[in-house]
Amino acid sequence: MAMDDHDRDDTPHTGLSLTLSYDGRSDLSIGSRPHSSSGLELQRSSSTAKALEPSLTLALPGDVCASVEVEMGRDIGSRHSPPPPPTQSHQPCKIKREDDVRSEEVEKVSSRISDEEEDSGARKKLRLTKEQSSLLEDKFKEHSSLNPKQKQALAKQLNLRPRQVEVWFQNRRARTKLKKTEVELEFLRRCCETLTEEKRRLQKELQDLEKSHKLSATRHMQIPAMCPSCKKVIGGAETGSPLPASRPRFFNPFAHHAA
DNA sequence: AATGTCAAATTGCCCC
DNA sequence: GGGGCAATTTGACATT
């Protein structure tokens, strides 16, 4: 009953490859692989005991391995106009697509819809059989979209209406895209984490460098400058120099010899 | 029974 | 005009 989907995807990121597989009845989550330091595993947390073991392996360039969970979000933002009032949609009086009309006979032959259901007028939701799903999956692996000829042939093979095949492919593409987006989101989230950590590290390093630089400058102030040629101590507290203590005293050969 | 999830199906828009 | 897509609705099924 549950549909088994298997995706193979290459993300646009360099050095990033992933294998996706999921059970159609479960939730999608992205998390770190517990036994890998460089991999990211995306899993659909199974909601059924019978669900297949899904997995996604994602090789990341970095060594980040934080555990993150992402909910299967549906609100990706509305590109079109606001949703129509609920009363308007899904009325029985629908304009049939050409496909539907053409393959009305095929539908009748299909053993999955009884005459009673047809007569009732209510939309009876079709659930594809395992065989139908797996064949559709196979075809999807070959081509993510179909030309009319392929559609017709596949519909005939599956004993479905071409429109149903078309819809299945549409929804399948949508699911693939959604998953890809989620994986990319997770990748970017991890990149962000890595960069934030790197920034923090560099800031600390800079702070330490500034501290040690200040310290060494202070030490220099306390060591009296000495002329390398005449070995005379120039300035410094012990010479009774009039220089203010706060000013750093460095040996200036020009100033000394010119005097 | 209520609720949640998933996938089939619909709608409306855009682009070629 | 037809196909693809995004957004949405809806029904089937699972879980609590």
PDB file of C-alpha atoms (C1' of nucleotides) in Angstrom:
ATOM      1  CA  MET A   1       0.000   0.000   0.000  1.00  0.00           C
ATOM      2  CA  ALA A   2       2.670   2.434   0.929  1.00  0.00           C
ATOM      3  CA  MET A   3       4.615   3.560  -2.018  1.00  0.00           C
ATOM      4  CA  ASP A   4       8.326   3.090  -2.185  1.00  0.00           C
ATOM      5  CA  ASP A   5      10.240   5.935  -3.691  1.00  0.00           C
ATOM      6  CA  HIS A   6      13.863   5.826  -4.552  1.00  0.00           C
ATOM      7  CA  ASP A   7      15.686   8.899  -5.650  1.00  0.00           C
ATOM      8  CA  ARG A   8      19.140   9.319  -6.821  1.00  0.00           C
ATOM      9  CA  ASP A   9      20.255  12.890  -6.900  1.00  0.00           C
ATOM     10  CA  ASP A  10      23.354  14.929  -7.414  1.00  0.00           C
ATOM     11  CA  THR A  11      23.252  18.264  -5.755  1.00  0.00           C
ATOM     12  CA  PRO A  12      24.722  21.276  -7.499  1.00  0.00           C
ATOM     13  CA  HIS A  13      27.427  21.575  -4.852  1.00  0.00           C
ATOM     14  CA  THR A  14      30.925  20.518  -5.644  1.00  0.00           C
ATOM     15  CA  GLY A  15      31.943  17.306  -4.007  1.00  0.00           C
ATOM     16  CA  LEU A  16      28.477  16.682  -2.746  1.00  0.00           C
ATOM     17  CA  SER A  17      26.673  13.585  -3.743  1.00  0.00           C
ATOM     18  CA  LEU A  18      23.636  12.030  -2.251  1.00  0.00           C
ATOM     19  CA  THR A  19      21.501   8.987  -2.439  1.00  0.00           C
ATOM     20  CA  LEU A  20      17.921   9.369  -1.462  1.00  0.00           C
ATOM     21  CA  SER A  21      15.426   6.756  -0.683  1.00  0.00           C
ATOM     22  CA  TYR A  22      12.324   6.996   1.298  1.00  0.00           C
ATOM     23  CA  ASP A  23       9.107   5.339   2.150  1.00  0.00           C
ATOM     24  CA  GLY A  24       6.178   7.356   0.942  1.00  0.00           C
ATOM     25  CA  ARG A  25       4.294   7.063   4.206  1.00  0.00           C
ATOM     26  CA  SER A  26       6.818   8.516   6.535  1.00  0.00           C
ATOM     27  CA  ASP A  27       8.113  11.881   7.603  1.00  0.00           C
ATOM     28  CA  LEU A  28      11.229  13.400   6.226  1.00  0.00           C
ATOM     29  CA  SER A  29      14.016  14.388   8.521  1.00  0.00           C
ATOM     30  CA  ILE A  30      17.583  15.333   8.025  1.00  0.00           C
ATOM     31  CA  GLY A  31      20.154  14.411  10.577  1.00  0.00           C
ATOM     32  CA  SER A  32      23.765  13.513  10.963  1.00  0.00           C
ATOM     33  CA  ARG A  33      24.858   9.976  10.458  1.00  0.00           C
ATOM     34  CA  PRO A  34      25.777   8.672  13.867  1.00  0.00           C
ATOM     35  CA  HIS A  35      28.771   6.698  12.754  1.00  0.00           C
ATOM     36  CA  SER A  36      30.243   9.031  10.233  1.00  0.00           C
ATOM     37  CA  SER A  37      32.221  12.156  10.765  1.00  0.00           C
ATOM     38  CA  SER A  38      31.823  13.507   7.266  1.00  0.00           C
ATOM     39  CA  GLY A  39      28.451  12.253   6.143  1.00  0.00           C
ATOM     40  CA  LEU A  40      24.974  13.607   6.368  1.00  0.00           C
ATOM     41  CA  GLU A  41      22.098  11.226   6.461  1.00  0.00           C
ATOM     42  CA  LEU A  42      18.580  12.136   5.539  1.00  0.00           C
ATOM     43  CA  GLN A  43      15.905   9.859   6.778  1.00  0.00           C
ATOM     44  CA  ARG A  44      12.196   9.654   6.699  1.00  0.00           C
ATOM     45  CA  SER A  45      11.320   8.695  10.206  1.00  0.00           C
ATOM     46  CA  SER A  46       9.137   5.765   9.642  1.00  0.00           C
ATOM     47  CA  SER A  47       5.626   5.973  10.908  1.00  0.00           C
ATOM     48  CA  THR A  48       4.814   2.411  10.111  1.00  0.00           C
ATOM     49  CA  ALA A  49       6.447  -0.700  11.397  1.00  0.00           C
ATOM     50  CA  LYS A  50       6.536  -2.164   7.930  1.00  0.00           C
ATOM     51  CA  ALA A  51       8.200   0.856   6.374  1.00  0.00           C
ATOM     52  CA  LEU A  52      11.321   0.263   4.425  1.00  0.00           C
ATOM     53  CA  GLU A  53      14.603   1.466   5.812  1.00  0.00           C
ATOM     54  CA  PRO A  54      15.214   4.745   4.058  1.00  0.00           C
ATOM     55  CA  SER A  55      18.542   6.422   3.796  1.00  0.00           C
ATOM     56  CA  LEU A  56      20.345   9.352   2.313  1.00  0.00           C
ATOM     57  CA  THR A  57      24.075   9.549   2.168  1.00  0.00           C
ATOM     58  CA  LEU A  58      25.545  12.945   1.606  1.00  0.00           C
ATOM     59  CA  ALA A  59      29.252  13.517   1.374  1.00  0.00           C
ATOM     60  CA  LEU A  60      30.144  16.925   2.700  1.00  0.00           C
ATOM     61  CA  PRO A  61      33.354  18.790   2.113  1.00  0.00           C
ATOM     62  CA  GLY A  62      33.611  19.869   5.723  1.00  0.00           C
ATOM     63  CA  ASP A  63      33.835  17.864   8.863  1.00  0.00           C
ATOM     64  CA  VAL A  64      30.764  19.201  10.494  1.00  0.00           C
ATOM     65  CA  CYS A  65      28.486  16.603  11.942  1.00  0.00           C
ATOM     66  CA  ALA A  66      25.800  18.258  13.964  1.00  0.00           C
ATOM     67  CA  SER A  67      22.449  16.664  14.477  1.00  0.00           C
ATOM     68  CA  VAL A  68      19.659  18.583  12.862  1.00  0.00           C
ATOM     69  CA  GLU A  69      16.091  17.687  12.156  1.00  0.00           C
ATOM     70  CA  VAL A  70      14.043  19.352   9.471  1.00  0.00           C
ATOM     71  CA  GLU A  71      10.318  19.097   9.286  1.00  0.00           C
ATOM     72  CA  MET A  72       8.724  18.368   5.959  1.00  0.00           C
ATOM     73  CA  GLY A  73       7.579  21.919   5.338  1.00  0.00           C
ATOM     74  CA  ARG A  74       4.704  22.599   3.033  1.00  0.00           C
ATOM     75  CA  ASP A  75       4.651  26.367   3.214  1.00  0.00           C
ATOM     76  CA  ILE A  76       7.259  27.270   0.681  1.00  0.00           C
ATOM     77  CA  GLY A  77       5.629  30.586  -0.081  1.00  0.00           C
ATOM     78  CA  SER A  78       2.880  31.451  -2.416  1.00  0.00           C
ATOM     79  CA  ARG A  79       3.824  32.486  -5.897  1.00  0.00           C
ATOM     80  CA  HIS A  80       0.313  32.775  -7.134  1.00  0.00           C
ATOM     81  CA  SER A  81      -2.809  34.414  -5.910  1.00  0.00           C
ATOM     82  CA  PRO A  82      -4.230  33.515  -2.502  1.00  0.00           C
ATOM     83  CA  PRO A  83      -6.029  30.194  -2.219  1.00  0.00           C
ATOM     84  CA  PRO A  84      -9.547  30.090  -3.576  1.00  0.00           C
ATOM     85  CA  PRO A  85     -12.460  29.806  -1.195  1.00  0.00           C
ATOM     86  CA  PRO A  86     -12.934  26.227  -0.101  1.00  0.00           C
ATOM     87  CA  THR A  87     -16.387  26.000  -1.564  1.00  0.00           C
ATOM     88  CA  GLN A  88     -15.255  26.466  -5.122  1.00  0.00           C
ATOM     89  CA  SER A  89     -12.917  23.554  -5.458  1.00  0.00           C
ATOM     90  CA  HIS A  90     -13.468  19.959  -6.320  1.00  0.00           C
ATOM     91  CA  GLN A  91     -17.033  20.160  -7.421  1.00  0.00           C
ATOM     92  CA  PRO A  92     -18.196  17.111  -9.331  1.00  0.00           C
ATOM     93  CA  CYS A  93     -18.813  19.182 -12.455  1.00  0.00           C
ATOM     94  CA  LYS A  94     -15.337  19.160 -13.914  1.00  0.00           C
ATOM     95  CA  ILE A  95     -14.287  19.793 -17.434  1.00  0.00           C
ATOM     96  CA  LYS A  96     -12.706  16.564 -18.537  1.00  0.00           C
ATOM     97  CA  ARG A  97      -9.324  16.641 -20.119  1.00  0.00           C
ATOM     98  CA  GLU A  98      -8.917  15.108 -23.544  1.00  0.00           C
ATOM     99  CA  ASP A  99      -6.893  12.328 -21.994  1.00  0.00           C
ATOM    100  CA  ASP A 100      -9.650  11.431 -19.633  1.00  0.00           C
ATOM    101  CA  VAL A 101     -12.270  11.279 -22.314  1.00  0.00           C
ATOM    102  CA  ARG A 102     -10.075   9.189 -24.564  1.00  0.00           C
ATOM    103  CA  SER A 103      -9.321   6.644 -21.935  1.00  0.00           C
ATOM    104  CA  GLU A 104     -12.683   6.440 -20.292  1.00  0.00           C
ATOM    105  CA  GLU A 105     -12.946   2.875 -21.491  1.00  0.00           C
ATOM    106  CA  VAL A 106      -9.642   1.968 -19.947  1.00  0.00           C
ATOM    107  CA  GLU A 107     -10.939   3.306 -16.653  1.00  0.00           C
ATOM    108  CA  LYS A 108     -14.009   1.140 -16.892  1.00  0.00           C
ATOM    109  CA  VAL A 109     -11.884  -1.911 -17.473  1.00  0.00           C
ATOM    110  CA  SER A 110      -9.816  -1.112 -14.440  1.00  0.00           C
ATOM    111  CA  SER A 111     -10.739  -3.450 -11.648  1.00  0.00           C
ATOM    112  CA  ARG A 112     -10.002  -0.891  -8.998  1.00  0.00           C
ATOM    113  CA  ILE A 113     -13.128   1.189  -9.365  1.00  0.00           C
ATOM    114  CA  SER A 114     -16.502  -0.397  -9.010  1.00  0.00           C
ATOM    115  CA  ASP A 115     -19.577   0.714 -10.883  1.00  0.00           C
ATOM    116  CA  GLU A 116     -21.220   1.834  -7.651  1.00  0.00           C
ATOM    117  CA  GLU A 117     -18.370   4.173  -6.931  1.00  0.00           C
ATOM    118  CA  GLU A 118     -18.532   5.532 -10.453  1.00  0.00           C
ATOM    119  CA  ASP A 119     -22.243   6.177 -10.202  1.00  0.00           C
ATOM    120  CA  SER A 120     -22.087   7.801  -6.802  1.00  0.00           C
ATOM    121  CA  GLY A 121     -20.362  10.816  -8.326  1.00  0.00           C
ATOM    122  CA  ALA A 122     -18.021  11.177  -5.372  1.00  0.00           C
ATOM    123  CA  ARG A 123     -14.373  11.332  -6.164  1.00  0.00           C
ATOM    124  CA  LYS A 124     -12.963   8.001  -5.211  1.00  0.00           C
ATOM    125  CA  LYS A 125      -9.290   8.201  -4.609  1.00  0.00           C
ATOM    126  CA  LEU A 126      -7.214   5.733  -6.463  1.00  0.00           C
ATOM    127  CA  ARG A 127      -4.398   4.028  -4.679  1.00  0.00           C
ATOM    128  CA  LEU A 128      -1.845   2.659  -7.017  1.00  0.00           C
ATOM    129  CA  THR A 129      -0.823  -0.922  -6.569  1.00  0.00           C
ATOM    130  CA  LYS A 130       2.741  -1.804  -5.677  1.00  0.00           C
ATOM    131  CA  GLU A 131       3.307  -3.042  -9.182  1.00  0.00           C
ATOM    132  CA  GLN A 132       2.000   0.154 -10.699  1.00  0.00           C
ATOM    133  CA  SER A 133       4.103   2.276  -8.389  1.00  0.00           C
ATOM    134  CA  SER A 134       7.272   0.382  -9.005  1.00  0.00           C
ATOM    135  CA  LEU A 135       6.842   0.488 -12.748  1.00  0.00           C
ATOM    136  CA  LEU A 136       6.194   4.213 -12.571  1.00  0.00           C
ATOM    137  CA  GLU A 137       9.299   4.578 -10.439  1.00  0.00           C
ATOM    138  CA  ASP A 138      11.338   2.661 -12.941  1.00  0.00           C
ATOM    139  CA  LYS A 139      10.123   4.854 -15.761  1.00  0.00           C
ATOM    140  CA  PHE A 140      10.771   7.939 -13.691  1.00  0.00           C
ATOM    141  CA  LYS A 141      14.345   6.855 -13.188  1.00  0.00           C
ATOM    142  CA  GLU A 142      14.738   6.649 -16.934  1.00  0.00           C
ATOM    143  CA  HIS A 143      13.019   9.971 -17.690  1.00  0.00           C
ATOM    144  CA  SER A 144      11.542  12.397 -15.222  1.00  0.00           C
ATOM    145  CA  SER A 145       8.984  13.455 -17.810  1.00  0.00           C
ATOM    146  CA  LEU A 146       7.144  11.686 -20.585  1.00  0.00           C
ATOM    147  CA  ASN A 147       6.210  12.590 -24.110  1.00  0.00           C
ATOM    148  CA  PRO A 148       2.613  11.919 -25.121  1.00  0.00           C
ATOM    149  CA  LYS A 149       3.513   8.647 -26.796  1.00  0.00           C
ATOM    150  CA  GLN A 150       5.336   7.329 -23.765  1.00  0.00           C
ATOM    151  CA  LYS A 151       2.514   8.497 -21.565  1.00  0.00           C
ATOM    152  CA  GLN A 152      -0.052   6.629 -23.610  1.00  0.00           C
ATOM    153  CA  ALA A 153       2.011   3.488 -23.696  1.00  0.00           C
ATOM    154  CA  LEU A 154       2.688   3.544 -19.988  1.00  0.00           C
ATOM    155  CA  ALA A 155      -0.941   4.220 -19.201  1.00  0.00           C
ATOM    156  CA  LYS A 156      -1.945   1.271 -21.304  1.00  0.00           C
ATOM    157  CA  GLN A 157       0.649  -0.898 -19.643  1.00  0.00           C
ATOM    158  CA  LEU A 158      -0.524   0.129 -16.197  1.00  0.00           C
ATOM    159  CA  ASN A 159      -4.188   0.061 -16.994  1.00  0.00           C
ATOM    160  CA  LEU A 160      -4.483   3.680 -15.977  1.00  0.00           C
ATOM    161  CA  ARG A 161      -5.635   6.824 -17.675  1.00  0.00           C
ATOM    162  CA  PRO A 162      -2.881   8.849 -19.340  1.00  0.00           C
ATOM    163  CA  ARG A 163      -3.930  11.731 -17.172  1.00  0.00           C
ATOM    164  CA  GLN A 164      -3.224   9.657 -14.085  1.00  0.00           C
ATOM    165  CA  VAL A 165       0.217   8.834 -15.363  1.00  0.00           C
ATOM    166  CA  GLU A 166       0.785  12.479 -16.126  1.00  0.00           C
ATOM    167  CA  VAL A 167      -0.333  13.522 -12.658  1.00  0.00           C
ATOM    168  CA  TRP A 168       1.828  10.898 -11.062  1.00  0.00           C
ATOM    169  CA  PHE A 169       4.880  12.200 -12.879  1.00  0.00           C
ATOM    170  CA  GLN A 170       4.021  15.750 -11.952  1.00  0.00           C
ATOM    171  CA  ASN A 171       3.696  14.913  -8.301  1.00  0.00           C
ATOM    172  CA  ARG A 172       6.801  12.810  -8.434  1.00  0.00           C
ATOM    173  CA  ARG A 173       8.815  15.681  -9.852  1.00  0.00           C
ATOM    174  CA  ALA A 174       7.422  17.916  -7.154  1.00  0.00           C
ATOM    175  CA  ARG A 175       8.465  15.492  -4.460  1.00  0.00           C
ATOM    176  CA  THR A 176      11.932  15.180  -5.901  1.00  0.00           C
ATOM    177  CA  LYS A 177      12.302  18.914  -6.062  1.00  0.00           C
ATOM    178  CA  LEU A 178      11.105  19.344  -2.522  1.00  0.00           C
ATOM    179  CA  LYS A 179      13.553  16.824  -1.229  1.00  0.00           C
ATOM    180  CA  LYS A 180      16.371  18.366  -3.173  1.00  0.00           C
ATOM    181  CA  THR A 181      15.502  21.761  -1.760  1.00  0.00           C
ATOM    182  CA  GLU A 182      15.465  20.366   1.731  1.00  0.00           C
ATOM    183  CA  VAL A 183      18.826  18.748   1.269  1.00  0.00           C
ATOM    184  CA  GLU A 184      20.251  21.962  -0.105  1.00  0.00           C
ATOM    185  CA  LEU A 185      18.783  23.894   2.777  1.00  0.00           C
ATOM    186  CA  GLU A 186      20.432  21.548   5.184  1.00  0.00           C
ATOM    187  CA  PHE A 187      23.720  21.832   3.336  1.00  0.00           C
ATOM    188  CA  LEU A 188      23.585  25.624   3.506  1.00  0.00           C
ATOM    189  CA  ARG A 189      22.624  25.490   7.142  1.00  0.00           C
ATOM    190  CA  ARG A 190      25.685  23.421   7.838  1.00  0.00           C
ATOM    191  CA  CYS A 191      27.881  25.724   5.783  1.00  0.00           C
ATOM    192  CA  CYS A 192      26.559  28.584   7.845  1.00  0.00           C
ATOM    193  CA  GLU A 193      27.344  26.751  11.048  1.00  0.00           C
ATOM    194  CA  THR A 194      30.862  25.989   9.873  1.00  0.00           C
ATOM    195  CA  LEU A 195      31.494  29.570   8.832  1.00  0.00           C
ATOM    196  CA  THR A 196      30.129  30.935  12.084  1.00  0.00           C
ATOM    197  CA  GLU A 197      32.424  28.633  13.996  1.00  0.00           C
ATOM    198  CA  GLU A 198      35.373  29.645  11.810  1.00  0.00           C
ATOM    199  CA  LYS A 199      34.601  33.309  12.363  1.00  0.00           C
ATOM    200  CA  ARG A 200      34.491  32.774  16.113  1.00  0.00           C
ATOM    201  CA  ARG A 201      37.809  30.959  15.992  1.00  0.00           C
ATOM    202  CA  LEU A 202      39.481  33.677  13.924  1.00  0.00           C
ATOM    203  CA  GLN A 203      38.167  36.401  16.198  1.00  0.00           C
ATOM    204  CA  LYS A 204      39.631  34.651  19.197  1.00  0.00           C
ATOM    205  CA  GLU A 205      42.919  34.191  17.393  1.00  0.00           C
ATOM    206  CA  LEU A 206      43.024  37.878  16.571  1.00  0.00           C
ATOM    207  CA  GLN A 207      42.243  38.771  20.142  1.00  0.00           C
ATOM    208  CA  ASP A 208      45.070  36.568  21.391  1.00  0.00           C
ATOM    209  CA  LEU A 209      47.485  38.059  18.892  1.00  0.00           C
ATOM    210  CA  GLU A 210      46.575  41.581  19.968  1.00  0.00           C
ATOM    211  CA  LYS A 211      47.052  40.609  23.595  1.00  0.00           C
ATOM    212  CA  SER A 212      50.482  39.109  23.044  1.00  0.00           C
ATOM    213  CA  HIS A 213      51.499  42.047  20.909  1.00  0.00           C
ATOM    214  CA  LYS A 214      50.585  44.450  23.688  1.00  0.00           C
ATOM    215  CA  LEU A 215      52.498  42.357  26.177  1.00  0.00           C
ATOM    216  CA  SER A 216      55.662  42.311  24.097  1.00  0.00           C
ATOM    217  CA  ALA A 217      55.395  46.067  23.559  1.00  0.00           C
ATOM    218  CA  THR A 218      55.238  46.579  27.306  1.00  0.00           C
ATOM    219  CA  ARG A 219      58.351  44.413  27.775  1.00  0.00           C
ATOM    220  CA  HIS A 220      60.227  46.461  25.190  1.00  0.00           C
ATOM    221  CA  MET A 221      59.497  49.583  27.151  1.00  0.00           C
ATOM    222  CA  GLN A 222      61.285  48.186  30.189  1.00  0.00           C
ATOM    223  CA  ILE A 223      64.457  47.075  28.383  1.00  0.00           C
ATOM    224  CA  PRO A 224      66.795  50.079  27.920  1.00  0.00           C
ATOM    225  CA  ALA A 225      67.947  50.724  24.413  1.00  0.00           C
ATOM    226  CA  MET A 226      71.672  50.326  23.814  1.00  0.00           C
ATOM    227  CA  CYS A 227      73.822  51.735  21.055  1.00  0.00           C
ATOM    228  CA  PRO A 228      75.308  48.742  19.218  1.00  0.00           C
ATOM    229  CA  SER A 229      78.544  50.583  18.418  1.00  0.00           C
ATOM    230  CA  CYS A 230      79.458  52.424  21.603  1.00  0.00           C
ATOM    231  CA  LYS A 231      77.513  50.083  23.915  1.00  0.00           C
ATOM    232  CA  LYS A 232      76.112  53.077  25.748  1.00  0.00           C
ATOM    233  CA  VAL A 233      72.724  52.880  27.288  1.00  0.00           C
ATOM    234  CA  ILE A 234      70.439  55.454  25.821  1.00  0.00           C
ATOM    235  CA  GLY A 235      67.528  56.777  27.839  1.00  0.00           C
ATOM    236  CA  GLY A 236      65.729  54.551  30.350  1.00  0.00           C
ATOM    237  CA  ALA A 237      64.893  55.171  33.957  1.00  0.00           C
ATOM    238  CA  GLU A 238      68.364  54.195  35.123  1.00  0.00           C
ATOM    239  CA  THR A 239      69.979  56.891  32.917  1.00  0.00           C
ATOM    240  CA  GLY A 240      67.637  59.519  34.203  1.00  0.00           C
ATOM    241  CA  SER A 241      66.149  60.120  30.830  1.00  0.00           C
ATOM    242  CA  PRO A 242      63.630  62.949  30.641  1.00  0.00           C
ATOM    243  CA  LEU A 243      61.477  60.872  28.284  1.00  0.00           C
ATOM    244  CA  PRO A 244      57.961  60.272  29.580  1.00  0.00           C
ATOM    245  CA  ALA A 245      57.522  56.703  30.784  1.00  0.00           C
ATOM    246  CA  SER A 246      54.469  56.136  28.648  1.00  0.00           C
ATOM    247  CA  ARG A 247      56.283  56.611  25.361  1.00  0.00           C
ATOM    248  CA  PRO A 248      57.900  53.540  23.869  1.00  0.00           C
ATOM    249  CA  ARG A 249      61.655  53.895  23.707  1.00  0.00           C
ATOM    250  CA  PHE A 250      63.283  52.324  20.701  1.00  0.00           C
ATOM    251  CA  PHE A 251      66.840  52.789  19.640  1.00  0.00           C
ATOM    252  CA  ASN A 252      67.155  55.391  16.943  1.00  0.00           C
ATOM    253  CA  PRO A 253      70.665  55.271  15.448  1.00  0.00           C
ATOM    254  CA  PHE A 254      70.204  58.495  13.475  1.00  0.00           C
ATOM    255  CA  ALA A 255      69.056  60.465  16.459  1.00  0.00           C
ATOM    256  CA  HIS A 256      71.900  59.154  18.647  1.00  0.00           C
ATOM    257  CA  HIS A 257      74.819  59.581  16.272  1.00  0.00           C
ATOM    258  CA  ALA A 258      73.643  62.848  14.901  1.00  0.00           C
ATOM    259  CA  ALA A 259      73.739  64.343  18.383  1.00  0.00           C
TER     260      ALA A 259
ATOM    261  C1'  DA B   1     -12.924   9.112  17.130  1.00  0.00           C
ATOM    262  C1'  DA B   2      -9.524  12.559  16.424  1.00  0.00           C
ATOM    263  C1'  DT B   3      -5.508  13.637  14.330  1.00  0.00           C
ATOM    264  C1'  DG B   4      -1.625  13.388  11.231  1.00  0.00           C
ATOM    265  C1'  DT B   5       0.605  12.080   7.023  1.00  0.00           C
ATOM    266  C1'  DC B   6       0.933  11.052   2.371  1.00  0.00           C
ATOM    267  C1'  DA B   7      -0.190  10.926  -2.294  1.00  0.00           C
ATOM    268  C1'  DA B   8      -3.766  11.469  -5.977  1.00  0.00           C
ATOM    269  C1'  DA B   9      -6.132  14.950  -8.075  1.00  0.00           C
ATOM    270  C1'  DT B  10      -7.531  19.828  -9.184  1.00  0.00           C
ATOM    271  C1'  DT B  11      -6.816  24.604 -10.220  1.00  0.00           C
ATOM    272  C1'  DG B  12      -4.760  28.425 -12.172  1.00  0.00           C
ATOM    273  C1'  DC B  13      -0.860  30.557 -13.928  1.00  0.00           C
ATOM    274  C1'  DC B  14       3.277  30.879 -16.927  1.00  0.00           C
ATOM    275  C1'  DC B  15       6.134  29.843 -20.751  1.00  0.00           C
ATOM    276  C1'  DC B  16       7.335  28.025 -25.192  1.00  0.00           C
TER     277       DC B  16
ATOM    278  C1'  DG C   1      -2.916  25.625 -27.137  1.00  0.00           C
ATOM    279  C1'  DG C   2      -0.506  22.380 -24.515  1.00  0.00           C
ATOM    280  C1'  DG C   3       2.656  21.092 -21.007  1.00  0.00           C
ATOM    281  C1'  DG C   4       4.825  22.047 -16.666  1.00  0.00           C
ATOM    282  C1'  DC C   5       4.700  23.801 -12.219  1.00  0.00           C
ATOM    283  C1'  DA C   6       3.178  25.683  -7.631  1.00  0.00           C
ATOM    284  C1'  DA C   7      -0.337  25.716  -4.594  1.00  0.00           C
ATOM    285  C1'  DT C   8      -4.022  23.545  -2.838  1.00  0.00           C
ATOM    286  C1'  DT C   9      -7.745  20.190  -1.807  1.00  0.00           C
ATOM    287  C1'  DT C  10      -9.197  15.779  -0.735  1.00  0.00           C
ATOM    288  C1'  DG C  11      -9.491  11.007   0.453  1.00  0.00           C
ATOM    289  C1'  DA C  12      -7.174   6.862   2.225  1.00  0.00           C
ATOM    290  C1'  DC C  13      -4.753   5.099   5.637  1.00  0.00           C
ATOM    291  C1'  DA C  14      -1.965   4.948  10.086  1.00  0.00           C
ATOM    292  C1'  DT C  15      -1.363   6.313  14.652  1.00  0.00           C
ATOM    293  C1'  DT C  16      -2.696   7.813  19.156  1.00  0.00           C
TER     294       DT C  16
END
